[in-house]
Short mmCIF file of C-alpha atoms in Angstrom, two decimals:
data_model
loop_
_atom_site.label_atom_id
_atom_site.label_comp_id
_atom_site.label_asym_id
_atom_site.label_seq_id
_atom_site.Cartn_x
_atom_site.Cartn_y
_atom_site.Cartn_z
CA MET A 97 11.63 280.57 -121.89
CA VAL A 98 12.15 281.48 -118.32
CA VAL A 99 10.03 278.53 -116.94
CA THR A 100 11.98 276.17 -118.72
CA LEU A 101 15.32 277.31 -117.74
CA CYS A 102 14.01 277.18 -114.05
CA VAL A 103 12.97 273.50 -114.59
CA VAL A 104 16.13 272.52 -115.70
CA PHE A 105 18.16 274.29 -113.07
CA ILE A 106 16.26 272.52 -110.45
CA LEU A 107 19.03 270.39 -110.03
CA SER A 108 21.36 272.85 -108.85
CA ALA A 109 21.22 276.21 -106.75
CA CYS A 110 17.70 276.80 -107.90
CA VAL A 111 16.15 274.25 -106.45
CA HIS A 112 14.47 275.86 -103.80
CA SER A 113 14.33 279.42 -105.01
CA CYS A 114 12.81 279.74 -108.40
CA ASP A 115 9.95 281.48 -107.38
CA GLY A 116 11.82 283.93 -105.14
CA ASN A 117 10.42 282.94 -101.98
CA LEU A 118 12.22 282.81 -98.95
CA ARG A 119 12.97 278.96 -97.98
CA PHE A 120 15.68 276.57 -96.02
CA ALA A 121 18.25 274.32 -97.94
CA SER A 122 17.03 271.07 -98.49
CA TYR A 123 18.47 269.28 -95.40
CA TYR A 124 16.96 271.50 -92.90
CA GLY A 125 13.57 271.15 -91.36
CA ASP A 126 11.47 270.48 -88.28
CA HIS A 127 12.98 267.73 -85.71
CA MET A 128 16.69 268.29 -87.08
CA VAL A 129 19.60 268.56 -84.93
CA LEU A 130 22.29 271.15 -85.31
CA GLN A 131 25.99 270.94 -84.28
CA LYS A 132 26.51 271.97 -80.42
CA SER A 133 29.16 274.10 -79.24
CA PRO A 134 32.17 274.36 -79.09
CA GLU A 135 31.25 274.00 -82.80
CA ARG A 136 28.99 276.76 -84.64
CA ALA A 137 26.03 275.46 -86.92
CA VAL A 138 25.49 277.01 -90.15
CA LEU A 139 22.22 277.85 -91.67
CA TRP A 140 21.40 278.63 -95.33
CA GLY A 141 18.74 279.04 -97.81
CA TYR A 142 17.02 280.93 -100.68
CA GLY A 143 15.37 284.01 -101.01
CA PRO A 144 14.80 286.99 -103.17
CA GLU A 145 17.51 288.35 -104.58
CA GLY A 146 18.77 291.44 -102.39
CA ALA A 147 16.64 291.10 -99.53
CA GLN A 148 17.67 291.54 -96.08
CA VAL A 149 17.01 287.95 -93.86
CA THR A 150 17.00 288.29 -90.21
CA VAL A 151 17.69 284.63 -88.45
CA SER A 152 16.79 284.19 -84.92
CA LEU A 153 16.87 281.44 -82.49
CA SER A 154 14.06 281.14 -79.83
CA GLY A 155 14.27 278.90 -77.12
CA PRO A 156 16.13 277.59 -73.82
CA ILE A 157 19.00 280.24 -74.58
CA LYS A 158 18.28 283.62 -76.63
CA GLN A 159 20.52 285.06 -79.45
CA LYS A 160 20.80 288.23 -80.94
CA PRO A 161 19.04 288.00 -84.23
CA LEU A 162 21.31 287.86 -87.34
CA VAL A 163 20.85 289.80 -90.35
CA VAL A 164 22.28 288.95 -93.71
CA THR A 165 21.29 290.08 -97.70
CA VAL A 166 19.98 287.55 -100.16
CA THR A 167 23.17 287.45 -102.50
CA LYS A 168 22.54 285.52 -106.00
CA GLY A 169 19.46 283.90 -104.51
CA ILE A 170 21.41 282.71 -101.31
CA TRP A 171 21.51 283.75 -97.61
CA ARG A 172 23.68 282.30 -94.94
CA VAL A 173 24.48 283.14 -91.39
CA THR A 174 26.80 281.28 -88.90
CA LEU A 175 25.10 280.98 -85.59
CA ASP A 176 26.89 281.84 -82.31
CA PRO A 177 27.64 278.29 -80.06
CA VAL A 178 24.68 276.74 -78.38
CA GLU A 179 25.10 274.16 -75.86
CA ALA A 180 23.27 270.92 -76.11
CA GLY A 181 19.92 270.57 -75.78
CA GLY A 182 16.31 272.20 -76.95
CA PRO A 183 14.07 272.45 -78.26
CA TYR A 184 14.40 275.59 -80.06
CA ILE A 185 12.56 277.44 -83.01
CA VAL A 186 14.53 278.95 -85.92
CA ILE A 187 12.97 281.76 -87.64
CA ALA A 188 14.26 283.28 -91.07
CA ALA A 189 12.21 286.42 -91.98
CA VAL A 190 11.91 288.68 -94.72
CA GLN A 191 9.49 291.75 -95.12
CA ASN A 192 6.82 289.85 -97.10
CA GLY A 193 7.35 286.42 -95.54
CA THR A 194 9.13 284.03 -93.10
CA ALA A 195 10.29 280.24 -92.91
CA VAL A 196 10.23 278.16 -89.78
CA LEU A 197 12.00 275.41 -88.35
CA THR A 198 10.22 273.85 -85.04
CA ASP A 199 11.53 271.12 -82.53
CA VAL A 200 15.01 272.06 -83.33
CA LEU A 201 17.99 270.27 -81.04
CA PHE A 202 21.30 270.88 -80.51
CA GLY A 203 23.86 268.11 -80.36
CA ASP A 204 26.26 266.39 -82.30
CA VAL A 205 25.84 265.60 -86.01
CA TRP A 206 27.12 262.47 -87.93
CA LEU A 207 27.39 261.72 -91.40
CA CYS A 208 26.96 258.18 -92.30
CA GLY A 209 28.26 257.16 -95.96
CA GLY A 210 29.24 254.00 -97.91
CA GLN A 211 27.55 251.25 -99.89
CA SER A 212 25.12 248.44 -99.16
CA ASN A 213 26.15 247.29 -95.60
CA MET A 214 25.71 251.05 -94.64
CA TYR A 215 22.55 251.16 -96.48
CA PHE A 216 21.41 248.08 -94.97
CA LYS A 217 17.97 248.88 -93.29
CA THR A 218 17.19 248.55 -89.32
CA SER A 219 15.16 245.66 -88.58
CA GLN A 220 15.69 244.58 -85.17
CA GLU A 221 14.97 246.50 -81.96
CA LEU A 222 12.66 248.72 -83.60
CA ALA A 223 10.63 248.43 -80.70
CA LEU A 224 13.08 250.59 -78.93
CA ALA A 225 13.27 253.47 -81.47
CA ALA A 226 10.79 255.51 -79.70
CA LYS A 227 12.63 255.31 -76.69
CA TYR A 228 15.26 257.67 -78.47
CA PRO A 229 13.58 260.85 -79.12
CA HIS A 230 16.65 262.99 -79.05
CA VAL A 231 18.48 260.56 -81.62
CA ARG A 232 17.10 261.75 -85.08
CA PRO A 233 17.58 260.38 -88.91
CA PHE A 234 18.04 261.99 -92.09
CA MET A 235 18.44 260.58 -95.70
CA ALA A 236 19.25 261.81 -98.61
CA ALA A 237 17.89 260.21 -101.88
CA LEU A 238 19.67 258.13 -104.27
CA ARG A 239 20.72 260.65 -106.82
CA LEU A 240 23.90 261.45 -109.04
CA SER A 241 25.31 264.28 -111.02
CA GLU A 242 28.02 265.05 -113.08
CA THR A 243 28.50 268.31 -111.62
CA GLU A 244 29.10 269.50 -108.15
CA LEU A 245 25.66 270.59 -106.81
CA ILE A 246 25.15 273.08 -103.75
CA ASP A 247 22.06 271.37 -102.61
CA LEU A 248 20.33 268.08 -102.57
CA ILE A 249 18.46 266.98 -105.25
CA GLN A 250 15.94 265.07 -103.36
CA VAL A 251 15.15 263.85 -99.50
CA GLU A 252 14.38 260.45 -99.02
CA LEU A 253 13.70 260.53 -95.34
CA PRO A 254 13.34 264.14 -93.67
CA TRP A 255 14.43 264.85 -90.28
CA SER A 256 12.23 262.97 -87.94
CA VAL A 257 11.60 262.08 -84.28
CA PRO A 258 12.39 258.16 -84.45
CA THR A 259 9.31 255.88 -84.69
CA ALA A 260 9.54 252.07 -85.51
CA ARG A 261 8.08 253.10 -88.96
CA ARG A 262 10.50 255.64 -89.69
CA VAL A 263 14.03 254.00 -88.35
CA ALA A 264 12.84 250.80 -90.72
CA GLU A 265 13.54 252.83 -93.43
CA PHE A 266 17.06 254.05 -92.07
CA SER A 267 20.68 252.66 -92.05
CA ALA A 268 21.24 249.77 -89.14
CA VAL A 269 24.79 250.77 -88.58
CA CYS A 270 23.96 254.18 -88.67
CA TRP A 271 20.87 254.10 -86.31
CA LEU A 272 22.63 251.71 -84.05
CA PHE A 273 25.64 253.90 -83.73
CA GLY A 274 24.01 257.24 -82.91
CA ARG A 275 21.51 255.03 -80.14
CA TYR A 276 24.84 253.80 -78.54
CA MET A 277 26.49 257.43 -78.62
CA TYR A 278 23.31 258.97 -77.30
CA GLU A 279 23.56 256.28 -74.46
CA THR A 280 26.88 257.35 -73.53
CA LEU A 281 26.38 260.96 -74.28
CA LYS A 282 23.22 261.94 -73.05
CA TYR A 283 22.76 264.81 -75.23
CA PRO A 284 20.86 264.87 -79.06
CA ILE A 285 22.79 263.12 -81.95
CA GLY A 286 21.82 263.72 -85.64
CA LEU A 287 22.34 261.10 -88.45
CA VAL A 288 22.44 262.03 -91.70
CA GLU A 289 22.63 259.12 -94.02
CA SER A 290 23.99 259.31 -97.60
CA CYS A 291 25.08 255.88 -99.34
CA TRP A 292 24.42 253.91 -102.17
CA GLY A 293 24.41 250.14 -102.54
CA GLY A 294 27.11 248.48 -104.76
CA THR A 295 29.37 251.85 -105.32
CA PRO A 296 33.09 252.15 -105.22
CA VAL A 297 35.14 254.75 -103.14
CA GLU A 298 35.81 256.45 -106.77
CA ALA A 299 31.87 257.47 -106.96
CA TRP A 300 32.32 259.24 -103.52
CA SER A 301 35.63 261.05 -104.28
CA SER A 302 35.99 264.60 -105.84
CA SER A 303 38.00 264.74 -109.18
CA ARG A 304 40.86 266.57 -106.99
CA ALA A 305 40.88 263.33 -104.81
CA LEU A 306 41.02 260.98 -107.68
CA GLN A 307 43.86 262.85 -109.66
CA GLN A 308 46.24 262.08 -106.54
CA CYS A 309 45.81 258.11 -107.12
CA GLU A 310 45.69 258.53 -110.77
CA LEU A 311 42.39 257.35 -111.24
CA ASP A 312 41.00 258.58 -114.18
CA GLN A 313 38.78 255.61 -115.66
CA THR A 314 34.84 255.71 -115.26
CA LYS A 315 32.34 253.29 -114.90
CA ASP A 316 28.42 253.80 -115.54
CA GLY A 317 25.60 254.97 -113.53
CA PRO A 318 26.27 255.37 -109.63
CA ASN A 319 29.52 253.87 -110.14
CA ASN A 320 31.04 256.72 -112.45
CA ASN A 321 34.04 258.84 -110.92
CA SER A 322 32.35 261.65 -108.36
CA VAL A 323 28.78 261.47 -109.65
CA LEU A 324 27.84 260.84 -106.05
CA TRP A 325 30.04 263.06 -104.11
CA ASN A 326 28.69 265.54 -106.64
CA ALA A 327 25.03 264.98 -105.64
CA MET A 328 24.91 263.45 -102.05
CA ILE A 329 28.18 264.78 -100.50
CA HIS A 330 28.97 268.14 -101.94
CA PRO A 331 25.54 269.54 -101.22
CA LEU A 332 26.19 269.04 -97.57
CA LEU A 333 29.53 270.70 -96.94
CA ASN A 334 27.87 273.72 -95.73
CA MET A 335 26.38 271.68 -92.93
CA THR A 336 28.78 271.81 -89.42
CA ILE A 337 29.12 267.91 -88.55
CA LYS A 338 30.96 266.12 -85.62
CA GLY A 339 32.43 263.63 -88.02
CA ALA A 340 31.71 260.89 -90.13
CA ILE A 341 31.29 256.94 -90.30
CA TRP A 342 31.72 254.91 -93.07
CA TYR A 343 31.18 251.10 -94.34
CA GLN A 344 32.38 250.35 -97.91
CA GLY A 345 35.16 248.64 -99.90
CA GLU A 346 33.15 245.35 -101.28
CA ALA A 347 32.99 247.22 -104.69
CA ASN A 348 36.41 247.84 -104.91
CA THR A 349 37.47 244.42 -104.54
CA ASP A 350 37.53 243.92 -108.19
CA TYR A 351 37.70 247.47 -109.20
CA HIS A 352 40.85 249.54 -108.67
CA GLN A 353 41.68 246.95 -105.54
CA GLU A 354 45.58 247.86 -105.93
CA LYS A 355 44.53 251.76 -105.38
CA TYR A 356 42.45 251.80 -102.43
CA ASN A 357 45.48 252.43 -100.10
CA CYS A 358 45.36 255.67 -101.71
CA SER A 359 41.88 256.36 -102.69
CA PHE A 360 40.33 255.49 -99.35
CA PRO A 361 43.00 257.61 -97.27
CA VAL A 362 42.62 260.41 -99.78
CA MET A 363 39.02 260.49 -99.87
CA ILE A 364 39.24 260.94 -96.28
CA ASP A 365 41.52 263.90 -96.13
CA ASP A 366 39.53 265.54 -98.94
CA TRP A 367 36.14 265.16 -97.47
CA ARG A 368 37.90 266.96 -94.20
CA MET A 369 39.27 269.85 -96.24
CA ALA A 370 36.10 270.27 -97.81
CA PHE A 371 33.96 269.92 -95.10
CA HIS A 372 36.10 272.46 -92.74
CA GLN A 373 35.99 274.95 -95.65
CA GLY A 374 32.45 274.78 -97.05
CA SER A 375 31.24 275.28 -93.12
CA GLY A 376 33.51 278.25 -92.75
CA GLY A 377 36.07 276.56 -90.74
CA LYS A 378 33.34 275.55 -88.22
CA THR A 379 33.62 271.79 -89.12
CA ALA A 380 36.78 270.73 -87.98
CA HIS A 381 39.47 270.12 -90.53
CA ASP A 382 40.49 266.87 -89.02
CA PHE A 383 37.22 265.89 -87.95
CA PRO A 384 37.15 262.06 -87.03
CA PHE A 385 36.05 259.32 -89.18
CA GLY A 386 35.48 256.17 -88.31
CA PHE A 387 34.96 253.01 -90.47
CA VAL A 388 33.96 249.18 -90.72
CA GLN A 389 36.71 246.89 -91.98
CA LEU A 390 35.34 244.61 -94.41
CA SER A 391 33.38 241.56 -93.11
CA THR A 392 33.06 238.15 -94.95
CA TYR A 393 32.07 236.79 -98.20
CA GLN A 394 32.17 233.69 -99.89
CA LYS A 395 33.11 230.93 -97.26
CA GLY A 396 35.91 228.70 -98.99
CA SER A 397 36.89 231.10 -101.70
CA THR A 398 40.51 231.44 -102.25
CA ASP A 399 39.86 234.75 -103.94
CA TYR A 400 42.16 237.57 -101.90
CA GLY A 401 39.78 240.42 -102.71
CA PHE A 402 38.64 241.16 -99.19
CA PRO A 403 41.80 240.38 -97.24
CA ASN A 404 43.53 242.70 -99.47
CA ILE A 405 40.90 245.44 -99.20
CA ARG A 406 40.98 245.26 -95.27
CA TRP A 407 44.79 245.78 -95.45
CA HIS A 408 44.17 248.63 -97.74
CA GLN A 409 41.71 250.07 -95.45
CA THR A 410 44.54 251.17 -93.22
CA ALA A 411 46.91 252.21 -95.83
CA ASP A 412 48.72 249.01 -95.69
CA THR A 413 49.73 249.51 -91.89
CA GLY A 414 47.12 247.09 -90.23
CA PHE A 415 45.60 249.29 -87.54
CA VAL A 416 44.23 252.85 -87.26
CA PRO A 417 44.94 255.54 -86.11
CA ASN A 418 48.24 255.62 -87.82
CA PRO A 419 50.76 258.33 -89.00
CA ARG A 420 48.99 258.14 -92.25
CA MET A 421 45.54 257.79 -91.57
CA LYS A 422 45.51 260.17 -88.12
CA LYS A 423 41.72 260.56 -85.88
CA THR A 424 40.31 257.58 -87.53
CA PHE A 425 38.92 254.72 -86.00
CA MET A 426 38.00 251.09 -86.89
CA ALA A 427 35.42 248.55 -86.46
CA VAL A 428 36.83 244.86 -87.38
CA ALA A 429 34.15 242.87 -88.54
CA MET A 430 35.78 239.88 -90.14
CA ASP A 431 34.49 237.66 -87.11
CA LEU A 432 30.99 238.63 -88.03
CA PRO A 433 29.93 236.42 -90.91
CA ASP A 434 26.18 235.53 -91.87
CA GLU A 435 26.22 232.43 -93.84
CA THR A 436 22.23 232.02 -93.94
CA SER A 437 21.78 235.73 -94.40
CA PRO A 438 18.83 236.12 -96.46
CA TYR A 439 20.44 239.22 -98.45
CA GLY A 440 23.73 237.27 -99.25
CA SER A 441 26.35 236.36 -97.05
CA ILE A 442 28.09 239.55 -98.12
CA HIS A 443 25.26 241.19 -96.14
CA PRO A 444 25.87 239.87 -92.79
CA ARG A 445 22.75 240.92 -90.20
CA ASP A 446 24.60 241.55 -87.11
CA LYS A 447 24.92 245.35 -87.26
CA GLN A 448 24.90 245.56 -83.29
CA ASP A 449 28.40 244.26 -82.84
CA VAL A 450 29.71 246.55 -86.02
CA ALA A 451 27.93 249.85 -84.23
CA TYR A 452 29.22 249.37 -80.71
CA ARG A 453 32.56 248.59 -81.74
CA LEU A 454 32.71 251.66 -83.68
CA THR A 455 31.11 253.53 -80.66
CA LEU A 456 34.45 252.65 -78.91
CA GLY A 457 36.52 254.07 -81.29
CA ALA A 458 34.23 257.31 -81.50
CA ARG A 459 34.64 257.58 -77.72
CA ALA A 460 38.16 257.05 -77.73
CA ILE A 461 39.04 259.45 -80.84
CA ALA A 462 36.05 261.73 -81.24
CA TYR A 463 35.47 262.26 -77.52
CA ASN A 464 38.90 261.69 -76.05
CA GLU A 465 37.66 259.13 -73.40
CA LYS A 466 40.51 257.76 -71.58
CA ASP A 467 40.87 254.01 -70.79
CA VAL A 468 38.50 253.30 -73.55
CA LEU A 469 39.89 250.06 -75.21
CA PHE A 470 38.83 250.25 -79.05
CA LEU A 471 41.34 248.42 -81.19
CA GLY A 472 42.01 244.43 -80.68
CA PRO A 473 45.51 243.04 -80.39
CA PHE A 474 48.34 244.02 -82.76
CA PRO A 475 51.91 242.79 -82.98
CA LYS A 476 54.62 244.81 -81.04
CA GLN A 477 56.98 242.39 -81.81
CA ILE A 478 58.12 239.40 -83.61
CA LEU A 479 61.01 237.21 -82.98
CA SER A 480 61.91 234.30 -85.37
CA THR A 481 64.22 231.85 -84.93
CA TYR A 482 64.63 228.40 -87.12
CA LYS A 483 62.35 226.67 -84.95
CA TYR A 484 59.73 229.20 -83.60
CA VAL A 485 58.32 232.46 -84.47
CA ASN A 486 57.22 234.24 -81.43
CA ILE A 487 54.57 237.26 -81.47
CA THR A 488 54.24 239.36 -78.57
CA TYR A 489 50.96 241.60 -78.51
CA ASP A 490 50.44 245.06 -77.58
CA GLN A 491 47.91 244.23 -74.95
CA THR A 492 46.59 241.17 -72.82
CA VAL A 493 45.09 238.56 -75.38
CA SER A 494 42.39 235.91 -75.18
CA VAL A 495 43.58 232.80 -77.56
CA THR A 496 41.78 229.96 -78.57
CA PRO A 497 43.56 227.22 -80.72
CA SER A 498 43.83 227.18 -84.49
CA LYS A 499 45.60 225.08 -86.86
CA ASP A 500 45.58 227.47 -89.83
CA ILE A 501 44.39 231.19 -89.43
CA PHE A 502 48.49 231.98 -89.15
CA GLU A 503 50.35 231.26 -92.05
CA ILE A 504 53.80 231.84 -92.93
CA CYS A 505 55.96 232.56 -96.10
CA CYS A 506 59.46 230.54 -96.72
CA SER A 507 60.88 232.61 -99.36
CA GLY A 508 64.14 234.17 -98.71
CA THR A 509 62.60 237.56 -100.25
CA LYS A 510 60.20 239.85 -100.02
CA ALA A 511 58.83 240.02 -103.24
CA PRO A 512 57.46 236.37 -103.54
CA CYS A 513 55.28 236.97 -100.67
CA GLU A 514 52.23 238.20 -101.96
CA SER A 515 48.69 236.89 -102.03
CA LYS A 516 49.50 233.95 -104.18
CA SER A 517 52.62 232.79 -103.22
CA PRO A 518 52.85 229.56 -101.39
CA TRP A 519 51.92 230.28 -97.53
CA VAL A 520 51.92 227.40 -95.22
CA PRO A 521 49.39 227.18 -92.45
CA VAL A 522 50.82 227.06 -89.09
CA PRO A 523 49.28 226.08 -85.82
CA ILE A 524 49.37 228.14 -82.50
CA MET A 525 51.58 225.74 -80.37
CA GLN A 526 51.48 227.72 -77.24
CA TRP A 527 50.47 231.24 -75.83
CA GLY A 528 51.06 233.46 -72.65
CA VAL A 529 49.20 236.71 -71.11
CA THR A 530 50.39 238.77 -74.36
CA THR A 531 51.94 236.35 -76.82
CA VAL A 532 51.58 233.45 -79.51
CA LEU A 533 54.19 231.10 -80.46
CA LEU A 534 54.18 229.43 -83.71
CA PRO A 535 56.43 226.72 -84.98
CA ASN A 536 58.78 227.94 -87.91
CA LEU A 537 57.87 225.02 -90.67
CA CYS A 538 60.13 226.54 -93.11
CA GLY A 539 63.22 224.57 -92.08
CA GLY A 540 65.19 228.21 -92.56
CA GLU A 541 64.38 231.77 -92.23
CA ALA A 542 60.90 232.73 -92.46
CA ALA A 543 60.43 235.87 -94.73
CA ALA A 544 56.79 236.80 -93.87
CA LEU A 545 54.05 235.82 -91.16
CA ARG A 546 50.35 236.66 -91.94
CA TYR A 547 46.76 236.50 -89.96
CA ALA A 548 43.18 235.83 -91.25
CA TRP A 549 44.21 236.85 -94.73
CA THR A 550 41.05 235.12 -96.09
CA ASN A 551 37.46 236.15 -97.48
CA TRP A 552 36.04 234.46 -94.32
CA PRO A 553 39.12 233.81 -91.62
CA CYS A 554 36.58 232.29 -88.84
CA ASP A 555 33.32 231.31 -87.97
CA PHE A 556 30.86 233.77 -85.98
CA LYS A 557 32.97 235.21 -83.21
CA ALA A 558 35.47 232.31 -83.18
CA CYS A 559 38.66 234.12 -84.37
CA PRO A 560 41.66 232.90 -82.12
CA ILE A 561 42.71 236.18 -80.98
CA TYR A 562 40.83 238.25 -79.44
CA SER A 563 41.28 241.12 -76.64
CA ARG A 564 41.47 239.79 -73.17
CA SER A 565 37.56 240.69 -72.91
CA ARG A 566 36.79 239.00 -75.92
CA ILE A 567 35.06 242.03 -77.48
CA LEU A 568 37.87 242.96 -80.03
CA PRO A 569 39.27 240.61 -82.67
CA ALA A 570 42.67 240.92 -83.72
CA PRO A 571 42.74 242.49 -87.00
CA PRO A 572 44.45 240.85 -90.05
CA PHE A 573 48.20 241.35 -90.84
CA ILE A 574 50.91 240.72 -93.12
CA ILE A 575 54.50 241.26 -91.84
CA TYR A 576 57.62 240.58 -93.19
CA ALA A 577 60.87 239.67 -92.08
CA ALA A 578 63.94 241.70 -92.55
CA LYS A 579 67.41 241.57 -91.21
CA GLY A 580 68.40 240.42 -87.87
CA ASN A 581 65.15 239.11 -87.38
CA ILE A 582 63.32 242.07 -87.05
CA TRP A 583 59.73 242.32 -88.56
CA LYS A 584 57.93 245.04 -90.11
CA SER A 585 54.83 245.53 -91.80
CA TYR A 586 54.92 247.11 -95.43
#
């Protein structure tokens, strides 16, 4: 009977301690990266009930050993802050045995989550992998649970020194982001991949988060509410992390689409709260969160799922950070289509530009670098007359002509100006250093203006509005006219 219970319980706290041996939790291992100072890394694992566990750190900097008692089969310690570097040896010891981690580095740990475009494997630049031995990948296995677990059910890729073979099994966006960040920071980067293709945001959200958005409808398998949060995120909460990046939203273009402006920001808030509490306050309560705005799908489609989700990803603001989504950053990807992708056009192969744009946001938001431009141009002011609509952007723009990427709604009220309303394409007439001039084709007052509001707004790196350097595309927007020719987004 005892053996049977132990086997059943392997999916929860007993996953590493049925035999009472001293062990680290599943996501600790040789070659791992622990969060550097000023944050403090958390170590935990399993051991004989009531045993005294001594945890010591051996390496460039010595720390006083920490002693803790195993309670309910679990021990846990919080290290003093350790500067970036290594390697270290971490030893947990009890009277009858030890557990050892070797080649441990201290740096910044980033969690990479989402669906298939984050899961998309690295296939390019693999020969460069070995040149970045201080960028260390780790990957959780695809598992689900109806209850919140304290440890991962299974590890797909243990902490590894990168090689072409190892990196080929890993997320391209996550790996490239870590590699680019290492080139800037020059200290170790730990990458924790936990994602699953084809899954909606609801699967990655706790039940308390979903309740805030009144989401209680469920689907099957890995799409079910909270099952991936339970099995692939909740077990990681004890880990101290620097931040997270996210690539997801495609699955919500036809599932609770109208709720995504609530469910996505609430998921971010909930993750932040949970990681902060789970790490004993060591992960920042407002840790930086970056995401990829959806790329493209089905050229020529008249469906508005993708533009609607792009807008909802920003809490219907058009840009981040914003008052609802503080300390977030976004990589616009709608100008990176891939019509001939062998994985389908929903999976564009250019992940280098995606990762680089995320890197710019991380440098500005997570690392407070000054003078790093990470946002594409966004309207600062719109003035309209019966003949023209004049857009003033918040930065210098690089403009190429377009006949139809801007559209105007001629209805006299806001309500009819929704996705399926009679929007009229308008060409770019003139442009200046920070301005774009459009004709008002309404024959009266314009009610709304939108930009790039299609599944496939432009060809590869060929949208009409970019930053001056043409690195950052202007994000899509929909803005409504109000009294006195003052325009605003809703």
